[in-house]
Tab-separated table of C-alpha atoms in Angstrom:
chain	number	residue	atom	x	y	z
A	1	UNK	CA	0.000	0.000	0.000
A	2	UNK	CA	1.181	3.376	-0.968
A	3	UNK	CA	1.422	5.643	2.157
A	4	UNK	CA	-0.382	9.236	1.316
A	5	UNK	CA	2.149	11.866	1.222
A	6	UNK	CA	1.604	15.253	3.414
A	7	UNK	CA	0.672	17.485	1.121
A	8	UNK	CA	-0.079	21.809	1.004
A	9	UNK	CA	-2.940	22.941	-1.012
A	10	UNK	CA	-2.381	26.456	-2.087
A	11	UNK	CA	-4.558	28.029	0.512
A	12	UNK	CA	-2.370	27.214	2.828
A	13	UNK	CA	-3.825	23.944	3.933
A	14	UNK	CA	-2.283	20.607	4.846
A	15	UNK	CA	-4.223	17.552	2.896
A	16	UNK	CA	-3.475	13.903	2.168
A	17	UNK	CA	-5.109	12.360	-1.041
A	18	UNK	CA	-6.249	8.404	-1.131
A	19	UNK	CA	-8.510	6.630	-2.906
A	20	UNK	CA	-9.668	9.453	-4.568
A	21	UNK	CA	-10.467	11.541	-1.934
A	22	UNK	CA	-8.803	14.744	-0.454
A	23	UNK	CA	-8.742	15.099	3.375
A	24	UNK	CA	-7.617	18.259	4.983
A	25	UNK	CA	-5.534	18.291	8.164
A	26	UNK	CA	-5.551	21.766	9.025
A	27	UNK	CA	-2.743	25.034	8.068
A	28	UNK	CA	-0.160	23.503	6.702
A	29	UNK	CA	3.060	23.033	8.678
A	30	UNK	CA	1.171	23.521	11.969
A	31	UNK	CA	2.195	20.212	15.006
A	32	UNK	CA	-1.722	20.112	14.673
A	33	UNK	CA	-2.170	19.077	11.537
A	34	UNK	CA	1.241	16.845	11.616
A	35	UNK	CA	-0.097	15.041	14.261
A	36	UNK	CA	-3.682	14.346	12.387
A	37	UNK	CA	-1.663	13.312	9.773
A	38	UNK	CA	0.304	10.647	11.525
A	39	UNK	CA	-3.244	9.762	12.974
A	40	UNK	CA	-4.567	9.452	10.042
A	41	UNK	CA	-2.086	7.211	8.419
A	42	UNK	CA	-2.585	5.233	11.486
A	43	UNK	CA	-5.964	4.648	10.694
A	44	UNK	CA	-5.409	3.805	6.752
A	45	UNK	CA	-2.422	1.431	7.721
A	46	UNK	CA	-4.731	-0.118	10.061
A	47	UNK	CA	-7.923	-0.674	7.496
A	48	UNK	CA	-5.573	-2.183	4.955
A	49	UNK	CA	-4.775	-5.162	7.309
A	50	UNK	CA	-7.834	-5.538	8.311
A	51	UNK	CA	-9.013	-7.631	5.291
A	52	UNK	CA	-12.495	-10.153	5.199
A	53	UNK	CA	-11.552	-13.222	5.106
A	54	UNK	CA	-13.380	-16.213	3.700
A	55	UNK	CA	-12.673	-19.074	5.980
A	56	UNK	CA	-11.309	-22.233	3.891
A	57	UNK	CA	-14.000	-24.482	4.384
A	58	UNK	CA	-16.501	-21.980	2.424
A	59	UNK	CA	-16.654	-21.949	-1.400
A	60	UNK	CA	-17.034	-18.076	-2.132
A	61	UNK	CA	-17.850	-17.392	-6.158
A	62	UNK	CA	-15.429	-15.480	-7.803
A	63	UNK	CA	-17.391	-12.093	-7.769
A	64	UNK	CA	-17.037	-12.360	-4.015
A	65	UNK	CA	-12.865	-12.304	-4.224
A	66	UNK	CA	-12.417	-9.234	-6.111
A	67	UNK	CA	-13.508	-6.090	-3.987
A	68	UNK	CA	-10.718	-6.188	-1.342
A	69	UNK	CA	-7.985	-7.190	-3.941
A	70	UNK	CA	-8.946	-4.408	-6.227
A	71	UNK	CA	-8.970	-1.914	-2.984
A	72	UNK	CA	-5.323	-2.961	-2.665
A	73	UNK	CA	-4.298	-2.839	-6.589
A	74	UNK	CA	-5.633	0.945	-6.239
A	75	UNK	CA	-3.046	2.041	-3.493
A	76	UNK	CA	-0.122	-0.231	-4.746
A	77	UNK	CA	0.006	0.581	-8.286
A	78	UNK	CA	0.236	3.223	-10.265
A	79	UNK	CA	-2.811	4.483	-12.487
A	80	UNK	CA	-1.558	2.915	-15.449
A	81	UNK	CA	-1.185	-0.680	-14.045
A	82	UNK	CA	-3.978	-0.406	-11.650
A	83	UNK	CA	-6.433	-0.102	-14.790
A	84	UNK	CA	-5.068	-2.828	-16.752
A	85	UNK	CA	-5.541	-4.730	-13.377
A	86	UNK	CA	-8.972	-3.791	-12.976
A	87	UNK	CA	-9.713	-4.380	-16.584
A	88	UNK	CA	-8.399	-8.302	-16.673
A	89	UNK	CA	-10.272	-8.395	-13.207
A	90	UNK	CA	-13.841	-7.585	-14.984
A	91	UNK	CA	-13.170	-9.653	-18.146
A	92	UNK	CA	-12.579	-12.794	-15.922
A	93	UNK	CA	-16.038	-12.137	-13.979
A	94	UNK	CA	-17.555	-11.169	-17.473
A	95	UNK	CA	-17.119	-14.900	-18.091
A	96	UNK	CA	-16.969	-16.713	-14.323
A	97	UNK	CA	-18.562	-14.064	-11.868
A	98	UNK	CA	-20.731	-16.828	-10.722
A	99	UNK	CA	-18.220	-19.632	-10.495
A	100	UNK	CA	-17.211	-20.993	-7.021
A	101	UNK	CA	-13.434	-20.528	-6.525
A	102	UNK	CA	-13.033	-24.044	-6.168
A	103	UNK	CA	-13.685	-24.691	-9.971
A	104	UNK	CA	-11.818	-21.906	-11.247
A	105	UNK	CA	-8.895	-24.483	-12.395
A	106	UNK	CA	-6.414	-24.879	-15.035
A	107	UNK	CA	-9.078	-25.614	-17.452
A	108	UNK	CA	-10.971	-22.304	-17.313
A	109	UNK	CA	-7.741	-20.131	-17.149
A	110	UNK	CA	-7.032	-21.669	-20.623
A	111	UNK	CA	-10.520	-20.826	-21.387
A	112	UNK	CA	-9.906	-17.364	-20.617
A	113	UNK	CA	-6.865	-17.487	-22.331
A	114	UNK	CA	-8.430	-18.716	-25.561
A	115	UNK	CA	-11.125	-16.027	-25.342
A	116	UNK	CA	-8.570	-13.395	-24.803
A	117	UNK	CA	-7.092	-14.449	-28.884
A	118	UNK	CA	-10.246	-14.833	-30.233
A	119	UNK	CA	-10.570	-10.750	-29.088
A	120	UNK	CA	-7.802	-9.943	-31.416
A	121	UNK	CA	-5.176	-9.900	-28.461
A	122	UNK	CA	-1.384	-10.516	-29.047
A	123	UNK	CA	0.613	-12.924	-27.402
A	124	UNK	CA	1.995	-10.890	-25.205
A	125	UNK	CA	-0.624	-8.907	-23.959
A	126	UNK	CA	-2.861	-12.517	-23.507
A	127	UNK	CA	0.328	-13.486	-21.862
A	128	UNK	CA	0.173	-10.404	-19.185
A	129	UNK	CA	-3.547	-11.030	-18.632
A	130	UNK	CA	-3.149	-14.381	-17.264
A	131	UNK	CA	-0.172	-13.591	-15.183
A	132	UNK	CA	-2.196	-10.695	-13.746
A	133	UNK	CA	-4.978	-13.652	-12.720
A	134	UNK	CA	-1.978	-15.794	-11.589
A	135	UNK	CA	-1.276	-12.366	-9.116
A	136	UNK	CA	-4.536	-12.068	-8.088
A	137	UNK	CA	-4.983	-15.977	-7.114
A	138	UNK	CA	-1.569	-15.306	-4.934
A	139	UNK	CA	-2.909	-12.280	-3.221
A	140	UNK	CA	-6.226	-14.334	-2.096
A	141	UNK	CA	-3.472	-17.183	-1.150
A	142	UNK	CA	-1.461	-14.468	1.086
A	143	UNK	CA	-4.443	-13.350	3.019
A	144	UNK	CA	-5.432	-16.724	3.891
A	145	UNK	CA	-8.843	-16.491	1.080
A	146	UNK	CA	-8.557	-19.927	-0.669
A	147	UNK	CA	-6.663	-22.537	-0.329
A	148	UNK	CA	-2.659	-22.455	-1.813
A	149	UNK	CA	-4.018	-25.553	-4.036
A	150	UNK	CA	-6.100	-23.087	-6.307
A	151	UNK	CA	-3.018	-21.008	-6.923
A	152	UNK	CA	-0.552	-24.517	-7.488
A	153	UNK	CA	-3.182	-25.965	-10.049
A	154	UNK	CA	-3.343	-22.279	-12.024
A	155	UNK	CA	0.801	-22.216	-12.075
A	156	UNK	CA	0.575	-25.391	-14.290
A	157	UNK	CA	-0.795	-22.899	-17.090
A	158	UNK	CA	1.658	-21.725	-19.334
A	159	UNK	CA	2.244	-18.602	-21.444
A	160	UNK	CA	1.634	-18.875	-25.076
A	161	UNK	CA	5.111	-19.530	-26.810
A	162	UNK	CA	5.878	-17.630	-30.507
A	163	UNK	CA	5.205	-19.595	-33.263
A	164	UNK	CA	2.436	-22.367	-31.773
A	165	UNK	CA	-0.642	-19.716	-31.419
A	166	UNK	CA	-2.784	-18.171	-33.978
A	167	UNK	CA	-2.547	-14.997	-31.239
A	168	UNK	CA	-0.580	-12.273	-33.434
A	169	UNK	CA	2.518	-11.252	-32.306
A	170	UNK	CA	2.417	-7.146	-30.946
A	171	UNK	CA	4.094	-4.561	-33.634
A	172	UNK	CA	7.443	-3.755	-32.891
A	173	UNK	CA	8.272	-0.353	-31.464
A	174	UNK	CA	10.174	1.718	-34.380
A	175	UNK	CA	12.456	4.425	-34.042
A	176	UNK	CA	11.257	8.275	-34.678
A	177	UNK	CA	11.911	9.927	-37.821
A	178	UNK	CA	14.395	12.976	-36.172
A	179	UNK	CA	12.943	14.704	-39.319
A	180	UNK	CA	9.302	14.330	-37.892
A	181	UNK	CA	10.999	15.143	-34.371
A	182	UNK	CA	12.606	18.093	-35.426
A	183	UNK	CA	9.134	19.485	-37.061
A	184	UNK	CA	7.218	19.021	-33.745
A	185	UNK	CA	9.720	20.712	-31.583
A	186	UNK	CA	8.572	24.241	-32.552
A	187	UNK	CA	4.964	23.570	-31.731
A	188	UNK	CA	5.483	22.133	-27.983
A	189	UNK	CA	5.588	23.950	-24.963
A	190	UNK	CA	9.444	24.773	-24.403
A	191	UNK	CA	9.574	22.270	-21.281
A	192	UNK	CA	8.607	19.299	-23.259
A	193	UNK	CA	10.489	20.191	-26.290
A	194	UNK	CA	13.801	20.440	-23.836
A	195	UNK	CA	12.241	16.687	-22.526
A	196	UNK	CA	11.841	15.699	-25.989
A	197	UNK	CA	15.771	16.241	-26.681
A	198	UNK	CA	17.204	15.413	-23.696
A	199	UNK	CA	15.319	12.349	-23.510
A	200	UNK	CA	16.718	11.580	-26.760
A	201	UNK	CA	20.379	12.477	-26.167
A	202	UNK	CA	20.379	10.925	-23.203
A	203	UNK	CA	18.580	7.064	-23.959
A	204	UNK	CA	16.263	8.541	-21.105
A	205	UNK	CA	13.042	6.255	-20.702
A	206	UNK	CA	10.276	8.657	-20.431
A	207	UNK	CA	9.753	8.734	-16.446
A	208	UNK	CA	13.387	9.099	-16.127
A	209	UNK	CA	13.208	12.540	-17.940
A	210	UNK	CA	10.042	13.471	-16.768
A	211	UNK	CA	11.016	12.982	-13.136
A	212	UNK	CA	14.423	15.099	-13.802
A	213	UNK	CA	15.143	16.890	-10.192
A	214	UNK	CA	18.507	19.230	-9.876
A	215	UNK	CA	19.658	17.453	-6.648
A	216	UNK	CA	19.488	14.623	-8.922
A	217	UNK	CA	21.991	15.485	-10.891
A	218	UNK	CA	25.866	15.593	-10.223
A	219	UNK	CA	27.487	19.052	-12.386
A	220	UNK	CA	30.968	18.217	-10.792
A	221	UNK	CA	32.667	17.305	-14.015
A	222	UNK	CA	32.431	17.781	-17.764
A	223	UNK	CA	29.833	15.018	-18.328
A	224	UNK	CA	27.115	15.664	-15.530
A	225	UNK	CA	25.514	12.586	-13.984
A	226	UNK	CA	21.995	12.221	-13.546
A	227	UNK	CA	20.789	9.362	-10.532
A	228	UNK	CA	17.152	8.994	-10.581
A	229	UNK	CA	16.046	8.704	-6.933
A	230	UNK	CA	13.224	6.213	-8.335
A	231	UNK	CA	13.329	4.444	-11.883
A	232	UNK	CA	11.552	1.585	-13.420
A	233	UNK	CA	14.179	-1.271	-11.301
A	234	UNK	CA	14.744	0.738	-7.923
A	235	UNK	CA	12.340	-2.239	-6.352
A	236	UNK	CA	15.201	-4.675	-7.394
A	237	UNK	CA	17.488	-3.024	-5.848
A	238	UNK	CA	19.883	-1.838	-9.016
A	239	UNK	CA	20.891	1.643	-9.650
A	240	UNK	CA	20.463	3.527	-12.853
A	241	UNK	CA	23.283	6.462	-13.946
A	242	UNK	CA	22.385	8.416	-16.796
A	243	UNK	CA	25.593	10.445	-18.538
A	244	UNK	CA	24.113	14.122	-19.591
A	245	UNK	CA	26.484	14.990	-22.947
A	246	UNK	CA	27.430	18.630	-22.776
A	247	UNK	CA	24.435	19.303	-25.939
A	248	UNK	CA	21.652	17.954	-23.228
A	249	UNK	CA	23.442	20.160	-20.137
A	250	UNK	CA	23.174	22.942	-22.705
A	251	UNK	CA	19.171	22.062	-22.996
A	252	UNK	CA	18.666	21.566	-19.279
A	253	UNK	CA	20.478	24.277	-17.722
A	254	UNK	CA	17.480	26.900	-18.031
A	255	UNK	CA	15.425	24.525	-15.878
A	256	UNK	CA	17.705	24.481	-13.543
A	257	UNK	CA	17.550	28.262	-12.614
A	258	UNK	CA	15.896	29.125	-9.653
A	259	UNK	CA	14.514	25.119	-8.842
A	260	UNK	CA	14.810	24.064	-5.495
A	261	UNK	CA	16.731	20.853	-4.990
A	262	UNK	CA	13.700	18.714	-5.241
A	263	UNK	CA	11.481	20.636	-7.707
A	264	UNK	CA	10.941	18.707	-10.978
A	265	UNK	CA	12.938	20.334	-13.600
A	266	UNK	CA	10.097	20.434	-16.139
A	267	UNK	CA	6.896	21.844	-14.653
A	268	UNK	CA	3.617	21.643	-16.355
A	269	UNK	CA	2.265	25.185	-15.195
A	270	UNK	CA	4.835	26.553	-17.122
A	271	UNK	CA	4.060	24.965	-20.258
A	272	UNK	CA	0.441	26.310	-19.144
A	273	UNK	CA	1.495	29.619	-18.936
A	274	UNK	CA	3.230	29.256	-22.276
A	275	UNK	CA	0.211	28.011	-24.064
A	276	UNK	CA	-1.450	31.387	-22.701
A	277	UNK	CA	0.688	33.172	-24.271
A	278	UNK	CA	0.972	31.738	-27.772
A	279	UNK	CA	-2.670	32.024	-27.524
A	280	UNK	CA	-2.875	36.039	-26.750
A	281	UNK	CA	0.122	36.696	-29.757
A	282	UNK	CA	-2.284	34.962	-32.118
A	283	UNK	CA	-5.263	37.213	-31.267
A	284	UNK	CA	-3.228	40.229	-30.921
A	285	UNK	CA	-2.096	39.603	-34.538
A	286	UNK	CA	-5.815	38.165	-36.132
A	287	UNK	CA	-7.758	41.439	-34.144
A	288	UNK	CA	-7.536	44.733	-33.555
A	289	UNK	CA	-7.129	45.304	-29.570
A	290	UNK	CA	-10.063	46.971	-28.659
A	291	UNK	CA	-9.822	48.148	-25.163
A	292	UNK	CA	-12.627	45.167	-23.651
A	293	UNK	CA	-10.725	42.748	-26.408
A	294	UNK	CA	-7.792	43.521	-23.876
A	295	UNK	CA	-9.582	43.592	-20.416
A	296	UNK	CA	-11.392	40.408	-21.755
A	297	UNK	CA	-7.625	38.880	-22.164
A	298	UNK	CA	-6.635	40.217	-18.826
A	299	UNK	CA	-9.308	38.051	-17.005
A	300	UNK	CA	-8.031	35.727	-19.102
A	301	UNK	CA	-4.805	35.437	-17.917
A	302	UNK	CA	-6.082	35.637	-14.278
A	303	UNK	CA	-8.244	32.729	-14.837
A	304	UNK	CA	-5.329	30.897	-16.189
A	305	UNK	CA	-2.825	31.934	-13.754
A	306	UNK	CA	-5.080	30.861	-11.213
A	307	UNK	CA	-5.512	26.953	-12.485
A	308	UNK	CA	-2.278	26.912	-12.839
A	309	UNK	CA	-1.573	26.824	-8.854
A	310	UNK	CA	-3.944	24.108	-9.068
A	311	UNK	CA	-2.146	22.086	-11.632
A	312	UNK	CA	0.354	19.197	-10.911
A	313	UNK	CA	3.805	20.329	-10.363
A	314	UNK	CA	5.435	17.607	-12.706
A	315	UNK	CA	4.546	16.030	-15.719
A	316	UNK	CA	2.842	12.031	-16.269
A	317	UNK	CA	3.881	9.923	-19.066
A	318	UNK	CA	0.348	10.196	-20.622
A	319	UNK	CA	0.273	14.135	-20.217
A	320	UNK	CA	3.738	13.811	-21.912
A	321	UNK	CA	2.816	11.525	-24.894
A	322	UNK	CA	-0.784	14.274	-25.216
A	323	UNK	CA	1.674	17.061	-25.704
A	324	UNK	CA	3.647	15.355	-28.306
A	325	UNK	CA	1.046	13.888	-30.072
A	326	UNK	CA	-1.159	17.325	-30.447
A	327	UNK	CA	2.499	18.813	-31.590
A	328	UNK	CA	2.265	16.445	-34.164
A	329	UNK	CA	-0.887	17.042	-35.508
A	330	UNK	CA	-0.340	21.085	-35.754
A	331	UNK	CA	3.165	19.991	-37.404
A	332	UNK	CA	0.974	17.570	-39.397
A	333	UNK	CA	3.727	14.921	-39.417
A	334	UNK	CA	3.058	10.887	-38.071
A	335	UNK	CA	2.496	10.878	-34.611
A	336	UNK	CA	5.716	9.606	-32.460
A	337	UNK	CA	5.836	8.667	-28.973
A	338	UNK	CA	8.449	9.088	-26.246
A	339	UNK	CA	9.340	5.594	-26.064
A	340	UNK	CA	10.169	5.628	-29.712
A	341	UNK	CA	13.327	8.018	-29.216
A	342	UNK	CA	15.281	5.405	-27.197
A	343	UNK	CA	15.293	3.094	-30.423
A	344	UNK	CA	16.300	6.105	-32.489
A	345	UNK	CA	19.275	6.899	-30.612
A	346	UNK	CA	19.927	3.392	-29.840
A	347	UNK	CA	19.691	2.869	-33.935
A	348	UNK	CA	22.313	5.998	-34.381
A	349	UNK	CA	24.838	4.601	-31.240
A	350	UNK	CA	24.859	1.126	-32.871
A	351	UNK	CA	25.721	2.371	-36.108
A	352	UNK	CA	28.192	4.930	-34.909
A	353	UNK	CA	29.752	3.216	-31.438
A	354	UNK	CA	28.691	-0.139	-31.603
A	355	UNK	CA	26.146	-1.923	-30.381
A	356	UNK	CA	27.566	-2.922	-26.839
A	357	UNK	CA	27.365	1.285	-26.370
A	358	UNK	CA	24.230	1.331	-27.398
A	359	UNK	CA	23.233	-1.433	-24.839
A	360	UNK	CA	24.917	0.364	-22.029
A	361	UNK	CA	24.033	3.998	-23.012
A	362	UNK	CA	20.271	2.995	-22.323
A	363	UNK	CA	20.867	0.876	-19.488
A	364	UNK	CA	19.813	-2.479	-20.778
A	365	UNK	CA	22.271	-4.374	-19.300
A	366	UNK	CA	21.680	-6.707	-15.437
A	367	UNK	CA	24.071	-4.273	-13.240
A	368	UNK	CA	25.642	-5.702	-10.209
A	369	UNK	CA	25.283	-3.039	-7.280
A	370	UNK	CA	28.773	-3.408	-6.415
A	371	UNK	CA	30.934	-0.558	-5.652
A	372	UNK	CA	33.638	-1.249	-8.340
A	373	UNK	CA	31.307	-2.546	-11.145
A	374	UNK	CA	28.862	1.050	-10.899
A	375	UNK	CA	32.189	2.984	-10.701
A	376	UNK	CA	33.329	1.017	-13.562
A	377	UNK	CA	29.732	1.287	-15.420
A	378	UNK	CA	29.726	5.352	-14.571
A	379	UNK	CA	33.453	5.234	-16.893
A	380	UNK	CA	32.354	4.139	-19.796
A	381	UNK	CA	29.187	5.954	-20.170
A	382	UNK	CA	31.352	9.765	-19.325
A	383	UNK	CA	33.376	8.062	-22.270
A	384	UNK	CA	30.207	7.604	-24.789
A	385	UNK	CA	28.462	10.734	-23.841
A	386	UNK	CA	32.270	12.595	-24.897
A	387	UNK	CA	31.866	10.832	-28.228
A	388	UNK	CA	28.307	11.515	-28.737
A	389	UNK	CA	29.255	15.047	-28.439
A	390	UNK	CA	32.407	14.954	-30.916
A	391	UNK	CA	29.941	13.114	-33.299
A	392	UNK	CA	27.500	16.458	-33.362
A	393	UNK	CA	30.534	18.767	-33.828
């Protein structure tokens, strides 16, 4: 379970957000409302272990098993993976909902598997559905729900292989035309078009560059190193350096000005703001300002200013991937994605360095935490970012 942060609203209040709902504490900052916090939390912690359980001798249907898991999946995962969750969740009862859990075997997984290709699926994805049932029959094993036999017999189903399924296999992801790129850039807010390049200098995934904080990031040398305080394998304990070519510390360096330590370098209100403006140049240039054409503009502005205090201080990778793909459409070029600009530069590092750079300048390789072997790791990529820089000369 995800522990709400303490949180200030900007009216000075102290709130904590979960499941949806905002609770205020009282003035932010205030030992009152730090201690209603830690009460609070208290209180949350305490509901999430105190979860029904079905003793083993009962038979509950399947429709019965899914309320308390769900309330988990919300707090543990992240939006994304919570409704892909929720979504294989409500196709299985679509088909079993009335099923007692002690018939939901091997037999009716591969039922559910077999439906799942006859929707037009790929492999993979039918794949990811049935290990997401797989998780769910665990959690009801952990809590003491059913019995540990359900969860055995369902392990005996295997994931379709390549090659012996009709299930098609999922399109390949394919680099980004940099000419396509390079058309876009002018039409995106300038904080996502310095994401859009450093992410692509860099063999960034796109939380990596969209969580981008300048205590993050080491400027002692010539190549700055960027350490992610969370990436996509921090919950297997392996670290992730990215090296920051001089051509990206060019890029980033504006958002750097005047950011506190912990501050996301790219902020979303600013692309807001930005948007506000574009917007005003074009009607100052279509119309002649009238003086309420101008007040009208001015409230405007207000109005805008305002929601932006309300706004989220960092970006998401779906609010990312929006602002790209509407830059594409007023560039009127194919629409790209973020993930795409890892296999471009990949593509150009392979071709120019090799492909061994190419693996490590993305960070594709198993790491060892070791002291020696990331000190080691941190060498070579100073050395490719140096030579990713003479290549642009």
């Amino acid at each position: 379970m995800r522990v709400p942060k303490y949180r200030r609203n900007p009216d000075g209040r102290a709130f904590i957000e979960f499941r949806g709902k905002r609770y205020y504490l009282g003035k932010h900052g205030t030992p009152d409302s730090c201690e209603q916090y830690r009460q609070m939390i208290a209180r949350i912690v305490t509901a999430a272990e105190d979860i029904p359980r079905h003793p083993i001798g009962q038979d509950p249907m399947l429709i019965e098993l899914v309320e308390s898991f769900l309330d988990w999946s919300r707090d543990y995962y992240p939006p994304k993976d919570f409704n892909a969750v929720k979504l294989t969740i409500e196709q299985i009862l679509g088909l079993y909902a009335q099923t007692p859990i002690s018939e939901f075997g091997p037999v009716k997984i591969r039922a559910f598997q077999t439906w799942l290709v006859g929707q037009g699926y790929s492999r993979t994805m039918v794949n990811r559905r049935v290990a997401q049932v797989k998780r769910w029959l665990k959690w009801l094993v952990s809590r003491e729900m059913i019995p540990v036999e359900i969860l055995s017999a369902a392990e005996t189903v295997t994931g379709l292989r390549s090659g012996k399924t009709t299930a098609p296999e999922p399109e390949p992801v394919k680099p980004a035309s940099m000419a396509d790129v390079e058309a876009t850039l002018p039409h995106l807010p300038p904080p996502v078009a310095a994401m859009v390049q450093i992410q692509y200098l860099c063999g960034m995934r796109p939380q990596d560059v969209i969580g981008m904080r300048p205590g993050d990031i080491d400027q002692t040398g010539d190549i700055w190193l960027y350490r992610p305080g969370k990436h996509k394998n921090t919950h297997r304990g392996q670290s992730l350096v990215k090296a920051l070519p001089v051509s990206a510390q060019v890029i980033l360096t504006p958002f750097l000005v005047d950011r506190a330590a912990d501050a996301h370098c790219f902020d979303p209100r600013e692309s807001a703001e930005w948007a506000y403006e574009q917007k005003r140049a074009n009607s100052q240039r279509a119309t002649k300002q009238y003086p309420s054409e101008a007040k009208r503009l001015e409230k405007q502005k207000a109005r805008t200013l305002k929601h932006r205090e309300l706004r989220a201080s960092s970006y998401k990778g779906y609010t990312y991937a929006q602002a790209i793909k509407r830059a594409c459409k007023k560039a009127d070029v194919p629409a790209w994605s973020p993930l795409q600009l890892r296999h471009t530069i990949a593509t150009e590092i392979s071709q120019q360095l090799g492909e061994q750079a190419a693996q490590r300048w993305l960070g594709h390789a198993r790491l060892q935490t070791t002291g020696i072997y990331v000190e080691k790791q941190t060498k070579e990529l100073i050395e490719i970012a140096r030579q990713i820089d003479r290549q642009r000369e």
